[in-house]
Every structure is written in C-alpha cells, then in structure tokens.
XYZ file of C-alpha atoms in Angstrom:
680
model
C 117.337 107.071 121.233
C 120.097 105.003 119.756
C 119.812 101.324 119.242
C 121.465 99.462 122.246
C 121.706 95.645 122.512
C 120.894 94.090 126.019
C 122.401 90.583 126.060
C 124.676 88.551 128.490
C 126.277 87.122 125.549
C 128.962 88.362 123.179
C 129.336 87.478 119.515
C 131.183 84.148 119.074
C 131.997 81.625 116.405
C 131.484 83.169 113.015
C 129.382 86.002 114.342
C 132.072 88.681 114.878
C 133.337 88.402 111.240
C 129.761 88.150 109.845
C 128.717 91.334 111.728
C 131.910 93.270 110.660
C 131.514 92.220 106.899
C 127.843 92.928 106.724
C 128.174 96.315 108.438
C 131.064 97.351 106.342
C 129.558 96.496 103.001
C 126.251 98.291 104.070
C 128.301 101.361 104.877
C 129.925 101.079 101.409
C 126.385 101.113 99.879
C 125.897 97.516 98.901
C 122.359 96.921 97.800
C 122.183 93.106 98.304
C 123.966 90.693 100.718
C 123.434 87.123 101.675
C 123.936 85.857 105.203
C 124.351 82.080 104.954
C 123.852 80.854 108.386
C 123.483 77.267 109.408
C 120.871 76.150 111.840
C 121.758 77.179 115.468
C 124.506 79.765 114.493
C 122.695 82.877 115.924
C 121.575 84.707 112.665
C 119.083 86.786 114.604
C 121.815 87.805 117.111
C 124.074 88.786 114.178
C 121.297 90.882 112.547
C 120.667 92.654 115.805
C 124.402 93.681 116.052
C 124.336 94.882 112.488
C 121.323 97.109 113.188
C 123.034 98.363 116.353
C 126.273 99.182 114.272
C 124.374 101.029 111.499
C 121.767 102.797 113.738
C 119.142 102.772 110.922
C 115.419 101.883 110.889
C 114.988 98.245 109.850
C 112.343 96.046 108.323
C 112.592 92.264 108.942
C 110.290 90.139 106.715
C 109.496 86.519 107.826
C 107.607 84.056 105.550
C 104.753 83.461 108.110
C 103.120 84.663 111.289
C 104.613 81.962 113.500
C 108.225 82.628 112.589
C 107.581 86.385 112.651
C 106.257 86.070 116.267
C 109.443 84.272 117.259
C 111.580 86.920 115.703
C 109.696 89.659 117.252
C 110.137 88.189 120.722
C 113.886 87.742 120.063
C 114.430 91.332 118.852
C 112.338 92.694 121.813
C 114.588 90.972 124.141
C 117.672 92.359 122.347
C 116.367 95.950 122.192
C 114.047 96.523 125.184
C 114.541 100.325 125.153
C 113.972 100.826 121.529
C 110.713 100.562 119.317
C 110.459 96.886 118.202
C 107.136 96.639 116.358
C 104.997 93.843 114.856
C 103.141 94.048 111.608
C 101.186 91.039 110.309
C 97.741 90.393 108.977
C 95.231 91.396 111.773
C 92.589 88.832 110.843
C 91.938 85.959 113.148
C 90.350 84.477 110.163
C 89.716 85.783 106.688
C 87.456 84.640 103.885
C 88.087 86.949 100.968
C 85.277 88.289 98.788
C 84.866 86.061 95.755
C 82.457 84.962 92.944
C 82.220 81.435 91.472
C 80.620 81.794 88.012
C 80.035 78.038 87.456
C 77.663 77.767 90.483
C 76.589 81.428 90.576
C 77.820 81.679 94.126
C 78.854 84.943 95.644
C 80.985 84.681 98.781
C 80.919 87.812 100.856
C 84.084 88.951 102.573
C 83.995 87.415 106.141
C 86.546 88.251 108.617
C 87.398 88.846 112.375
C 89.891 91.483 113.118
C 92.119 90.856 116.174
C 92.072 94.072 118.300
C 95.606 93.526 119.692
C 97.221 92.999 116.411
C 95.361 96.032 114.938
C 96.791 98.115 117.734
C 100.315 96.758 116.972
C 99.934 97.501 113.289
C 98.964 101.121 114.078
C 101.804 101.414 116.641
C 104.161 100.332 114.008
C 103.209 103.111 111.594
C 103.053 105.777 114.185
C 106.449 104.792 115.509
C 107.918 104.966 112.078
C 106.610 108.530 111.631
C 107.835 109.792 115.040
C 111.230 108.192 115.608
C 114.247 106.418 113.994
C 115.124 103.630 116.483
C 112.470 101.343 114.966
C 112.686 97.683 114.033
C 109.550 96.281 112.430
C 109.149 92.454 112.235
C 106.591 91.670 109.522
C 105.093 88.812 107.546
C 104.913 89.139 103.814
C 101.579 90.878 104.294
C 103.682 94.111 104.576
C 103.446 94.339 100.741
C 99.616 94.761 100.853
C 97.865 98.198 100.464
C 97.417 100.036 103.754
C 96.846 103.705 102.523
C 99.057 106.747 102.045
C 101.633 107.581 104.599
C 101.294 111.411 103.628
C 97.524 111.264 104.270
C 98.150 109.417 107.623
C 100.870 111.862 108.658
C 98.991 115.008 107.424
C 95.777 113.991 109.259
C 97.415 113.611 112.721
C 96.797 116.138 115.462
C 99.967 117.805 116.920
C 99.033 118.384 120.511
C 101.385 120.402 122.717
C 101.062 123.091 125.377
C 99.751 126.290 123.792
C 98.246 124.469 120.806
C 95.285 126.577 119.808
C 91.970 124.646 119.746
C 88.478 124.425 121.369
C 86.776 121.550 122.945
C 84.439 121.293 119.886
C 87.115 121.676 117.379
C 89.257 119.024 118.978
C 86.290 116.655 119.076
C 85.613 117.270 115.338
C 89.262 116.625 114.581
C 89.216 113.362 116.303
C 86.104 112.204 114.583
C 87.712 113.108 111.314
C 90.440 110.655 111.972
C 88.095 107.926 112.853
C 88.062 108.273 116.566
C 84.624 107.509 118.215
C 83.086 109.586 121.084
C 81.847 107.335 123.834
C 81.166 108.635 127.378
C 80.452 105.227 128.888
C 82.915 102.699 127.450
C 86.413 104.114 127.107
C 88.266 101.787 124.829
C 91.043 101.952 122.195
C 90.218 104.393 119.380
C 87.643 106.446 121.477
C 87.542 109.735 123.291
C 85.297 111.358 125.953
C 84.507 114.915 126.986
C 84.346 116.208 130.650
C 83.906 119.994 130.699
C 87.248 121.449 129.536
C 88.924 118.032 129.665
C 89.239 115.649 126.582
C 90.283 112.087 127.294
C 91.720 110.371 124.273
C 92.542 106.693 124.077
C 94.930 106.496 121.070
C 94.300 103.515 118.789
C 97.989 102.363 118.896
C 98.610 102.826 122.788
C 97.839 100.813 125.807
C 97.598 104.016 127.939
C 95.395 107.027 127.416
C 95.870 110.902 127.220
C 94.110 113.631 129.268
C 94.198 116.961 127.335
C 93.118 119.963 129.481
C 91.987 123.176 127.676
C 92.101 126.691 128.920
C 91.322 129.899 127.004
C 90.915 127.975 123.753
C 94.395 126.414 124.059
C 96.000 123.219 125.446
C 97.246 123.849 129.008
C 98.274 120.371 130.026
C 98.812 116.875 128.548
C 98.863 113.804 131.019
C 99.326 110.114 130.213
C 97.167 107.918 132.473
C 96.011 104.355 132.981
C 92.645 104.014 131.267
C 91.510 101.192 133.627
C 92.467 102.728 137.064
C 92.701 106.379 136.044
C 96.151 106.641 137.759
C 98.498 109.289 136.296
C 101.639 108.024 134.649
C 103.469 111.208 133.574
C 103.059 114.728 132.309
C 103.844 115.332 128.600
C 104.921 118.436 126.731
C 103.702 117.245 123.294
C 101.990 114.303 121.709
C 100.873 113.549 118.197
C 97.554 111.847 117.787
C 97.650 109.581 114.767
C 94.609 108.304 113.002
C 92.741 105.203 114.225
C 92.666 103.590 110.728
C 95.354 103.378 108.073
C 92.946 104.397 105.331
C 92.562 108.079 105.977
C 91.507 110.666 103.361
C 91.267 114.571 103.978
C 87.880 116.141 103.288
C 88.497 117.804 99.946
C 90.326 114.665 98.646
C 87.424 112.482 99.766
C 84.994 114.734 97.814
C 87.149 114.275 94.692
C 87.392 110.587 95.192
C 83.636 110.387 95.361
C 83.275 112.133 92.138
C 85.740 109.875 90.561
C 84.021 106.684 91.856
C 80.712 107.880 90.597
C 82.149 108.614 87.159
C 83.769 105.145 87.012
C 80.478 103.526 88.048
C 78.627 105.442 85.352
C 81.009 104.317 82.700
C 81.084 100.711 83.821
C 77.343 100.413 84.058
C 76.964 101.711 80.477
C 79.519 99.084 79.445
C 77.417 96.344 81.002
C 74.210 97.709 79.456
C 75.811 97.814 76.006
C 76.739 94.217 76.337
C 73.263 93.199 77.532
C 74.465 92.308 81.013
C 71.541 94.067 82.822
C 72.018 91.979 86.113
C 75.725 92.995 86.343
C 74.906 96.702 85.715
C 72.223 96.768 88.295
C 74.288 94.862 90.866
C 77.321 97.334 90.391
C 75.216 100.456 90.443
C 73.448 99.366 93.643
C 76.470 98.306 95.511
C 78.627 101.328 94.481
C 75.942 104.004 95.302
C 75.544 102.445 98.707
C 79.307 102.658 99.231
C 79.354 106.291 97.891
C 76.571 107.303 100.450
C 78.498 105.690 103.338
C 81.656 107.544 102.276
C 79.858 110.927 102.112
C 78.152 110.387 105.439
C 80.824 108.595 107.503
C 83.944 109.012 105.648
C 84.277 105.225 105.607
C 82.470 102.187 104.164
C 82.789 98.456 104.199
C 85.507 97.363 101.872
C 86.962 100.963 101.526
C 90.240 99.386 100.425
C 88.665 98.608 97.092
C 88.354 102.379 96.461
C 91.916 103.114 97.523
C 93.123 104.145 94.046
C 90.630 107.019 94.113
C 90.981 107.959 97.790
C 94.802 108.349 97.341
C 94.374 110.069 93.935
C 96.608 107.533 92.085
C 96.305 106.967 88.435
C 95.084 103.516 87.079
C 97.765 100.879 87.280
C 100.020 102.710 89.762
C 101.194 100.684 92.694
C 99.475 100.963 96.093
C 101.072 102.306 99.110
C 102.297 99.700 101.658
C 104.281 99.540 104.969
C 107.529 99.908 103.123
C 106.466 103.513 102.116
C 106.438 104.481 105.906
C 110.138 103.879 106.209
C 112.779 106.498 105.435
C 114.957 106.103 102.300
C 117.999 104.775 104.282
C 116.213 101.876 105.947
C 117.614 98.341 106.135
C 115.765 95.218 104.987
C 116.373 91.721 106.299
C 114.533 88.899 104.488
C 114.498 85.866 106.879
C 114.296 82.417 105.396
C 114.745 84.179 102.084
C 114.550 80.843 100.073
C 110.961 80.702 101.093
C 110.040 84.405 101.525
C 111.164 85.709 98.120
C 109.224 83.086 96.102
C 106.101 83.910 98.207
C 106.476 87.663 97.508
C 106.934 86.889 93.953
C 103.684 85.034 93.592
C 101.327 87.037 95.618
C 100.222 89.523 92.941
C 98.986 86.949 90.426
C 96.850 85.026 93.003
C 95.182 88.161 94.174
C 94.536 89.464 90.634
C 92.803 86.352 89.386
C 90.253 86.476 92.239
C 89.461 90.096 91.885
C 89.188 89.954 88.118
C 86.156 87.677 88.408
C 84.490 90.180 90.805
C 85.007 92.877 88.320
C 83.836 90.920 85.319
C 80.514 90.093 86.961
C 79.749 93.465 88.374
C 80.664 92.973 92.063
C 83.442 95.540 92.004
C 84.675 98.437 89.824
C 87.783 97.833 87.766
C 89.757 100.172 90.068
C 89.410 97.549 92.740
C 92.105 95.727 90.878
C 94.560 98.332 92.164
C 93.885 97.318 95.659
C 96.549 94.677 95.704
C 99.862 93.410 96.957
C 103.063 94.820 95.196
C 104.361 93.285 92.027
C 107.768 91.844 92.537
C 109.379 94.583 90.476
C 107.665 97.128 92.734
C 108.911 95.307 95.815
C 112.447 95.414 94.465
C 112.124 99.181 93.787
C 110.966 99.861 97.289
C 113.388 97.640 99.114
C 116.161 99.304 101.050
C 119.682 97.821 101.411
C 118.840 94.259 101.786
C 120.380 91.216 103.635
C 118.917 87.770 102.613
C 119.190 85.480 105.592
C 119.013 81.541 104.987
C 120.768 78.367 105.472
C 120.083 77.619 101.852
C 119.809 80.830 99.852
C 117.868 80.572 96.613
C 118.914 81.360 93.073
C 117.451 84.910 93.149
C 119.575 86.016 96.221
C 122.631 84.436 94.878
C 122.239 86.103 91.465
C 121.750 89.394 93.162
C 125.156 89.061 95.018
C 126.869 87.307 92.110
C 127.332 84.336 94.338
C 129.041 86.167 97.114
C 127.820 85.341 100.672
C 128.703 86.138 104.204
C 129.097 82.760 105.945
C 128.023 82.024 109.516
C 128.976 78.292 109.693
C 130.620 78.189 113.056
C 128.181 77.850 115.928
C 128.919 79.511 119.160
C 128.163 76.251 120.916
C 130.914 74.368 118.990
C 128.317 71.850 117.425
C 129.216 70.565 113.961
C 127.026 69.451 111.131
C 126.060 65.860 111.193
C 128.190 63.220 109.267
C 126.544 62.110 105.969
C 126.709 58.647 104.560
C 125.495 57.379 101.272
C 124.161 53.790 101.457
C 122.934 51.487 98.669
C 119.114 51.095 98.641
C 119.514 47.220 98.519
C 118.695 45.935 102.028
C 117.943 49.556 103.161
C 115.219 48.638 105.542
C 117.324 46.156 107.486
C 120.095 48.625 107.509
C 117.751 51.279 108.789
C 116.461 49.080 111.543
C 119.914 48.350 112.816
C 120.767 51.988 112.972
C 117.499 52.821 114.643
C 117.985 50.210 117.342
C 121.332 51.570 118.134
C 119.835 55.140 118.574
C 117.021 53.611 120.725
C 119.564 52.012 123.099
C 121.195 55.553 123.477
C 117.716 57.081 124.184
C 117.973 59.187 120.956
C 115.287 59.765 118.226
C 115.234 59.122 114.464
C 113.581 60.976 111.566
C 112.764 58.956 108.326
C 111.544 60.672 105.206
C 110.139 58.888 102.186
C 108.851 59.987 98.802
C 105.268 58.974 98.810
C 102.413 58.820 101.468
C 101.925 55.057 100.712
C 105.594 54.246 101.256
C 105.570 56.234 104.526
C 102.397 54.438 105.920
C 103.841 50.986 104.929
C 107.234 51.715 106.326
C 105.638 53.017 109.746
C 103.516 49.854 109.926
C 106.383 47.497 109.148
C 108.641 49.168 111.822
C 105.876 49.094 114.412
C 105.310 45.322 113.717
C 109.094 44.764 114.303
C 108.627 46.159 117.831
C 109.716 49.785 117.324
C 107.731 52.780 118.754
C 106.742 54.591 115.537
C 104.538 57.553 114.587
C 103.745 58.748 111.065
C 103.430 62.413 110.139
C 101.313 63.373 107.054
C 99.700 66.309 105.418
C 96.206 65.732 106.902
C 97.473 66.323 110.459
C 96.419 69.687 111.765
C 99.037 72.179 112.876
C 98.335 71.638 116.594
C 98.489 67.853 116.322
C 101.799 68.113 114.414
C 103.304 70.075 117.272
C 101.935 67.428 119.783
C 103.600 64.711 117.829
C 106.833 66.534 117.715
C 106.605 67.166 121.449
C 105.931 63.476 122.135
C 108.984 62.538 120.003
C 111.218 64.820 122.023
C 109.676 63.503 125.254
C 110.482 59.886 124.410
C 106.962 58.653 124.029
C 108.093 57.199 120.689
C 111.517 56.805 118.955
C 110.926 57.054 115.148
C 109.000 59.547 113.095
C 108.326 58.746 109.522
C 106.952 61.278 107.020
C 107.127 62.450 103.437
C 108.484 65.857 103.897
C 109.747 66.550 107.512
C 111.421 69.740 106.369
C 110.500 72.764 108.370
C 112.489 75.903 108.845
C 113.132 76.511 112.596
C 112.328 72.904 113.740
C 114.440 72.379 116.844
C 114.780 68.705 117.846
C 118.026 68.242 119.946
C 117.072 64.600 120.658
C 117.220 63.567 117.012
C 120.663 61.967 116.221
C 119.655 60.049 112.962
C 118.004 61.322 109.810
C 117.411 58.804 107.166
C 116.388 59.879 103.655
C 114.995 57.111 101.475
C 115.128 57.548 97.634
C 117.692 60.310 97.881
C 118.600 59.760 94.287
C 115.202 60.648 92.988
C 115.891 64.145 91.469
C 113.002 66.628 92.157
C 111.597 69.073 94.680
C 111.560 66.512 97.553
C 115.192 65.690 96.890
C 116.646 68.984 95.694
C 119.962 70.355 97.003
C 118.025 72.894 99.231
C 115.636 70.268 100.664
C 118.437 67.658 101.372
C 120.461 70.288 103.314
C 117.430 71.583 105.221
C 116.416 67.953 106.172
C 119.943 67.164 107.232
C 119.907 70.223 109.386
C 117.257 68.761 111.636
C 119.977 66.544 113.153
C 122.372 69.517 113.675
C 121.492 69.881 117.408
C 123.041 66.551 118.505
C 126.786 65.945 118.859
C 126.488 62.279 117.704
C 124.262 62.949 114.852
C 124.335 61.172 111.462
C 122.475 61.488 108.222
C 122.029 58.529 105.892
C 121.083 58.958 102.138
C 119.802 55.699 100.679
C 120.703 55.882 97.019
C 122.112 53.816 94.168
C 123.594 56.777 92.313
C 124.546 60.315 93.104
C 122.354 62.897 91.429
C 123.508 66.411 90.735
C 121.473 67.710 93.680
C 122.969 64.974 95.991
C 126.551 65.895 94.815
C 125.967 69.617 95.473
C 124.410 69.023 98.827
C 127.072 66.544 99.953
C 129.891 68.819 98.884
C 128.325 71.875 100.760
C 127.596 69.888 103.835
C 131.113 68.350 103.888
C 132.676 71.798 103.314
C 130.810 73.285 106.324
C 131.528 70.235 108.544
C 135.272 70.490 107.753
C 135.358 74.133 108.627
C 133.471 73.574 111.856
C 135.787 70.688 113.016
C 138.932 72.629 112.063
C 137.742 75.600 114.096
C 136.963 73.397 117.139
C 140.446 71.814 116.898
C 142.072 75.096 116.588
C 140.437 76.603 119.628
C 140.225 73.399 121.790
C 136.374 73.398 121.779
C 134.546 70.094 122.645
C 130.986 70.285 121.258
C 128.144 69.043 123.381
C 124.508 68.257 122.545
C 122.164 71.196 123.327
C 120.052 70.122 126.322
C 116.615 71.811 126.632
C 113.764 70.653 128.757
C 110.644 70.004 126.397
C 108.542 72.243 128.721
C 110.995 75.165 128.016
C 110.373 75.050 124.290
C 106.875 73.840 124.154
C 104.570 76.681 124.819
C 101.696 74.342 124.357
C 101.898 73.509 127.999
C 100.431 76.870 129.111
C 97.004 77.111 130.666
C 95.505 78.788 127.643
C 96.507 75.947 125.338
C 95.268 73.235 127.738
C 91.912 75.050 127.780
C 91.886 75.401 123.989
C 92.711 71.643 123.601
C 89.974 70.718 126.087
C 87.421 72.671 123.983
C 88.651 70.864 120.788
C 88.150 67.532 122.399
C 84.543 68.437 123.489
C 83.722 69.103 119.807
C 84.603 65.532 119.011
C 81.624 64.244 120.946
C 78.014 64.287 119.633
C 76.262 67.608 120.358
C 72.704 68.675 120.547
C 71.567 71.680 118.583
C 71.295 73.694 121.835
C 75.002 72.998 122.685
C 76.466 74.174 119.459
C 75.929 78.048 119.817
C 77.409 78.123 123.325
C 80.480 75.966 122.213
C 80.951 78.096 119.202
C 81.069 81.219 121.386
C 83.617 79.522 123.680
C 85.785 78.507 120.613
C 85.699 81.975 119.306
C 86.866 83.411 122.601
C 89.782 80.938 122.914
C 90.698 81.595 119.214
C 91.057 85.254 120.014
C 92.943 84.649 123.191
C 95.486 82.387 121.280
C 95.891 85.015 118.609
C 96.453 87.703 121.392
C 99.197 85.449 122.707
C 100.695 85.290 119.158
C 99.978 81.562 119.105
C 98.758 81.385 115.505
C 98.983 77.608 115.066
C 96.483 77.025 118.025
C 94.346 79.985 116.770
C 94.076 78.473 113.216
C 92.806 75.053 114.588
C 90.301 76.657 116.808
C 89.254 79.015 114.036
C 88.623 76.000 111.675
C 86.554 74.183 114.254
C 84.608 77.416 115.140
C 83.685 77.972 111.547
C 82.676 74.225 111.163
C 80.293 74.678 114.190
C 78.901 77.887 112.620
C 78.094 75.957 109.496
C 76.458 73.231 111.488
C 74.325 75.619 113.407
C 73.094 77.117 110.253
C 72.222 73.642 108.821
C 70.664 72.601 111.983
C 72.879 69.533 112.456
C 73.108 67.798 115.822
C 76.316 65.683 115.340
C 79.477 67.334 114.038
C 81.190 63.928 113.648
C 78.400 62.775 111.479
C 77.067 65.857 109.628
C 80.236 68.075 109.236
C 82.983 66.754 106.992
C 86.441 68.001 107.691
C 86.706 71.586 106.512
C 88.878 72.102 103.570
C 91.303 74.878 103.877
C 90.175 78.149 102.276
C 92.359 80.874 100.879
C 92.473 82.852 104.103
C 95.245 85.171 105.200
C 96.103 83.556 108.584
C 99.630 82.512 108.263
C 100.944 84.966 105.861
C-alpha cells in the first residue's frame, strides 16, 4: 500500500519549499541533508510529506522515549492506513549486570519487560520483513543488538492454504521459534491445539489466528478476537514470525554451543594460569549452566551475551541491529540531531567499560563484549540517506552537508521569533523586576535562567520577597514534579520560573512572553550559541515575546546567536508583510496539552503521595505491588516520565521491604539514579 497523508492542513510557510528541496535532493542521491526548522514550524509535517513523495521505508530516530512517543503519535495520525511502528527499549526499568571490584559487589541484571512495548518491537520487525510502507519511530536504542534478520526471517512459518504440515509438525515448528503451548491461558506468544485446529496468538499482533488442517495440509486460516472468539476475516496466507528476536536454527545452535564451550575452556585455562582460581570456577559454573539451558530450551537468561556465537560472527564484528531489517533504499530522519548524534557517538564506550569488568573477573566470556551498541563508524555505514532535523544543527551535521541547510524558518501560524535585547548587567535585577511586572499586568509569564544553583535560589528568594509569585526549578526535582511546575506556570498559579538550565527540546509554553538570561557573556556550555538559541526559542509561541541577554560584552557565542536569531526574525517579518499575515499568540488550553490530567495519572500521583507518609512493615508489600501495577500502566500509555517516577519509588519500597524498614521518609534516602535504560 502506498504512503498517503491524511491531514486537513496543506503545507504552508516554508514547508512547501522545504519538502520540494529535500525530496529532490534525495532523488538525486544526496547522502546527508539538514532540515533547520525553528520551533513551531511543523518539521514533522514536512518529514511526513517527504516520506509520501519518496514512497520509501523510513526510520526516525529520537533522542529519548518521551519525544519518540510524541513523534509516533504524530506519524500515526498522518499515516493511519500505513504501518507506523514504535521501537524503543522494552524495559519498564533496567539495572544492567555489573561488578564493582573495590567492594566485591556483583549486581545481577534486574529488569521488567513491558509486554506492550515488546509486542510493538516485534511488530516493527515483522512489518519491515513483510511490507514497504513502513515508518519506524525509534529511540537511540535501535543501535543495540537484536539478533540476525536472516535468522528471524528464515525461521518464520509461511502459512497458506495448501501448505503441507501436520498438527504435530506445526506445533514443533512453533515451539522452535519460541511459542509456548498453553491450553488454558491464551496469551500473546502462545498456541493451543483442538483436534485438527491450531490457534496461534502471534507475539506481534493484537488478534489471533485459527489454522484448520485437513489431509496433512492447511485448509483455512481465520483471524479472530482472542478475547471473544469472534471471527474477523478469512486469510489466504499469513507468515508467523518468531516470538523473540534472538532466534537460532538448530544446526547453527549446535555449532554455537561448541564454540561457547571452546571459548570457556580457553578462558578458564587463562584464569588458572594466572592463579585466579575463583574467577575460573565462577566462569565455568555460569557458562556450563547457560550451555545446558541452550541445549534443552534453545534459550537462556542473558542469551544476548552469546549473540556472537549464535549468529556465527567473527570476534569484533558489529552486531545486528534494527537498521539491518531495513532495505538498502530506506530513509533516515534524525530528530533533534544536535542531541541524538552525540548520544549515538558515546554509547559504545559506556557499554564497553561496564562489560570489560565483568569479563576481567570471570562473570562473562570475552565474546560478551560483542553484544554491544554500534560504534559510531558502524552507525554511519548502516545509515540510509539521512536528514538531520534540528533548530540548532550541530557541527557534525553541518560538516556532512558542508554547511548547506534546508531552512524552515517561516511558521504556518505567522509567528515570528522574539525580539532580542542586550542589557548591561549593572542594575540588572531592578531592570528585570520592571520587565516582569509589565508581563504580570498582561497576565503573561517569565522564564529567568542563571549560571549557578546558588544564584538561582537567591534570585528566586529575592523576587518572592518583593511580592512576585516565583518558583525555582532545579536538577533535584523529579520529572513528574517538573511537569507539574510547568503546568502551574501555564495555568497562572505563579508568574516567574527561575532555573539554571531551562532549555528543553519540545517545551511548549505559549504564555511565556519574556525570557531573561543572566550572565549571557559567560562563554561555555550553558551560554553556547546553540543553548542561547534554544532558550530564546521558549518564547517563540507568544506574539509579544522578548528575550533579554544581560551582559557587559558580546562573546563569540552571543554574536553568532544574535546574528542568527536576527536573520530568522527579519525573514519572518518580511514574509508576513509581503503576504499580509498578522501573527497571533497560539492559544491552547492547559488541559489539552497536559496529559497529566488523565485518570491514570491522578491515580499514580495519589499512590506517590501515600508513600510520603510513615508506613508499617505490613503495608509496604501491598503498596509496592500497586506501584508496580501503575508503573506498567503508565508505560503502556507511553507516559515514560510518570513511569520512571513510579519505578524509582517502587524500587525504593522493595529495598525497604528487604531491610525491614517501617518508615520510608526516615529509613530510605532518595534513590540515586542508576544507569538504567529507561529514557533512551
């Protein structure tokens, strides 16, 4: 089925030209392009039109789960008839396996897999192998190892009318690709037998299949509702793909077991030669257990650590990842590329250092090092024709395109970038107060950003003492509370928000008409060209917006940022004058934007409040179970910020339960963030 956009809107502003230029250059074979689109210019809408013009499978990479979920929803609305898929880490929480030599502490891998996201991941790969009208929205976890696409495709079962098989043989084939027989509980990834009928619940579908056999052949295939049993439609053919991504054919598995045993033998001999008898015993015991599981079940806990042997790869060769499932002519869009590209670039080294310790102390074989994310050069080699999307493209993207960009500066709404003023720092607080008071009279909001936590605290206290309604945003505030604060700012419960780094891609605050940046002339990350432009963009949703830089000199970053913002503003103003467009502030009800008003969120918040009160030892297990349930529900709803907060509190209660504590506020310090893959 061809890509077809469903939208009541037509491209406007800079969108028509951007779509035409991107599509033309892609047809000409350009490997790299940059879409420089300002906040609110409709970059996703432009990308959707480019995909529809080119009619090619597309991968969209986002820097984290939250933004990926937003993009997924947008693309689903644009392409309701096509396969828009979602591929992110399927862990509700994830504590990776690790070893701390200084304290002789082994941390076993601990995780909870989200069933819905697991289904979406499997649906993603099955769609890629069965059709071309596929858009996959993924987080950067798409560069991690997921097994061989050839093994995945080769192990699938091609059911169609007349397909020769028996009831027993079909059941054996399903078990081989990790489906489980269960006659009482018919869930995803399971099958059941009823005479000459085999019911299969594919791991990647929400509906089930009924396969009828007659004379050792398939006579009918029917799709049905697994809950009600109602028939949906008759099918001529259907491929059954494996229930797990790591799949190894029988002969290849036998060879893998031999290779794993040989590597274990060599490594145990290495440890014994060095006198490391504990490490030798540990490695031998763990590996033999895994080998036995592989031989008996075709699977073991931590099977991904043996993926090099299971896919018959030589040492050091890159692992297979989601990008291998795409055809050669696929398109790649890297969203917020100034964040995503550095993330991808740094993932290999962080993973390597943790695993090296496990190898050195006999917890894993050296081949486990090849279960890893892609190196950046490997990512580049696998990438299709790429469009980097950002309001502030980074040096990598600009180098790849030799500074050439496709601009999307004109907004369909006619809104222009805010006016930027540079004001001396002497008397800056009095000047700032006057500007804030003017905004308060107009019922508008203000963002103030400082350089240090101490300065932000002092400024918030001072402004509060002078009668202004002020809140302070800092790094210790959890994700959920951060959203609550931003919602209260929009709702007018206070007028001024002070923080150190209020920059956040995708932050939409139409009520903010003043952004004040203190210490704008302090060269560094918090006052770089990119950061200044991104912070200024937080005021770009209001027609009367203004950005004030308090500085005594103009640094190189300031000069570049000012020149770029002025250039964009002049272009926008000229366009409006030429077409008689009068810009107006975007008006959006807070409830329309803030999904935190849903019933599920209110229930989640209520549970969190209950954990703040003293608890008896008997209450903790029940509350922990309720927290876990709400955590999974939030993740199912793709609300990863709430899920992360609930997860942290749930883990804290589990620790308290283990310690026998009776008061979380007294006995359980605030959990420090572990290196979990929850917002990848």
